[in-house]
Amino acid sequence: MAQEILTLGVGAASADSPGQGASSGISVSVDTSRNWITDNYVIGGKPGGGSGPSNALTVQQALASVGDEDVWVCGYVVGGDLTSASASFGAPFASKTNLLLGPRSGTSSKASCLSVQLPDGEVREALNLVDNPGLLGKKIFVKGDIVAAYYGIPGLKNTDEYERP
């Protein structure tokens, strides 16, 4: 089955980076086919710490950063209609109050995603999948507080800013 093609730049955090892991070696397994995506990952650290869209945390970094507040996270809109047990990864969508950010546009596992609260107002109007189904699979940047659980998985709450590249 066709999947995405990912060009992957991998780096390791420098010795003075916080959160440096003690493990050595890198293993990468990629299923490739048609859609080319380029991303860079730094292993062992949070470069920029999510202080702005230009240095936003990846979904993986956000999942490991529970408790961080007012941080920017970058990911792909992969679904919505969250409940504590499930999520919808395809249209039509019924809920305007939440969405799922995945590390890749083809992500279809809720456990690999970050749930995002869409509070009433401009953020909800711009990002909800009921009114904006074309956002599915698109990269976005959102700012908020990373919490341990929102609909059963780590999430971003108090979302107050966004950017769509």
Coordinates of N, CA, C and O in Angstrom, one line a residue, residues 8-9 14 21 37 48 58 61 63 69 71 78 85 88 101 103 105 124 127 132 134 138 147-149 158 164-165:
L8 N 14.8 12.1 5.8 CA 15.0 12.3 7.2 C 16.5 12.8 7.5 O 17.4 12.1 7.1
G9 N 16.6 13.9 8.1 CA 17.9 14.4 8.6 C 17.9 14.1 10.1 O 17.1 14.6 10.8
S14 N 24.0 18.1 21.3 CA 25.4 18.3 21.8 C 25.5 18.0 23.2 O 24.5 17.9 23.9
G21 N 20.1 11.8 26.2 CA 20.0 10.4 26.5 C 21.3 9.7 26.6 O 22.3 10.1 26.1
I37 N 8.2 14.1 1.8 CA 8.1 15.0 3.0 C 9.6 15.1 3.5 O 10.3 14.1 3.6
G48 N 15.4 25.1 20.8 CA 14.5 26.3 20.8 C 13.4 26.2 21.8 O 12.7 27.1 22.1
T58 N 8.3 19.2 17.8 CA 7.6 18.2 17.0 C 6.5 17.5 17.8 O 6.5 17.7 19.1
Q61 N 8.4 15.4 20.4 CA 8.9 16.2 21.5 C 7.8 16.7 22.4 O 8.0 16.7 23.6
L63 N 5.0 15.2 23.1 CA 4.5 14.0 23.8 C 5.4 13.8 25.0 O 5.0 13.2 26.1
E69 N 4.4 24.9 29.3 CA 3.3 25.9 29.0 C 3.7 26.9 28.0 O 4.9 27.2 27.8
V71 N 3.9 26.8 24.7 CA 4.9 26.3 23.7 C 4.2 26.1 22.4 O 3.0 25.8 22.3
V78 N -4.4 15.1 11.4 CA -4.7 13.8 11.0 C -6.1 13.3 11.4 O -6.6 12.2 10.9
A85 N -11.9 6.9 24.1 CA -11.5 5.6 23.5 C -11.2 5.6 22.0 O -10.6 4.6 21.5
S88 N -11.6 9.9 15.0 CA -11.9 9.7 13.6 C -10.8 10.2 12.7 O -10.3 11.4 12.9
L101 N -3.1 16.0 16.1 CA -1.9 16.3 15.4 C -1.1 15.0 15.3 O -0.8 14.4 16.4
P103 N 2.6 13.1 13.7 CA 4.0 13.4 13.3 C 4.1 13.4 11.8 O 5.1 14.0 11.2
S105 N 1.6 13.2 7.9 CA 0.2 13.4 7.4 C -0.6 12.1 7.3 O -1.8 12.1 7.3
R124 N -10.8 28.0 17.1 CA -11.7 27.0 16.7 C -12.3 27.3 15.3 O -12.4 26.3 14.5
L127 N -9.5 26.3 12.7 CA -8.9 24.9 12.7 C -9.8 23.8 12.8 O -9.4 22.6 12.6
N132 N -13.6 23.2 8.2 CA -12.3 23.3 7.4 C -11.8 21.9 7.1 O -10.7 21.5 7.4
G134 N -10.5 20.7 4.5 CA -9.3 20.7 3.7 C -8.0 20.7 4.5 O -6.9 20.6 4.0
K138 N -2.7 18.5 6.5 CA -1.9 19.7 6.4 C -1.1 20.0 7.6 O -1.5 19.6 8.7
V147 N -0.5 19.0 28.3 CA -1.1 18.3 29.5 C -0.9 16.8 29.3 O -0.8 16.3 28.2
A148 N -1.0 16.1 30.4 CA -0.8 14.6 30.4 C -1.9 13.9 29.7 O -1.6 12.8 29.0
A149 N -3.1 14.4 29.8 CA -4.2 13.6 29.2 C -5.3 14.6 28.7 O -5.8 15.4 29.5
N158 N -5.6 25.0 26.2 CA -5.5 26.5 26.2 C -4.8 27.0 24.9 O -4.0 27.9 25.0
R164 N -0.8 28.6 9.9 CA -0.9 27.6 8.8 C 0.1 28.0 7.7 O -0.1 29.0 7.1
P165 N 1.1 27.2 7.5 CA 2.1 27.6 6.5 C 1.5 27.6 5.1 O 0.5 27.0 4.8

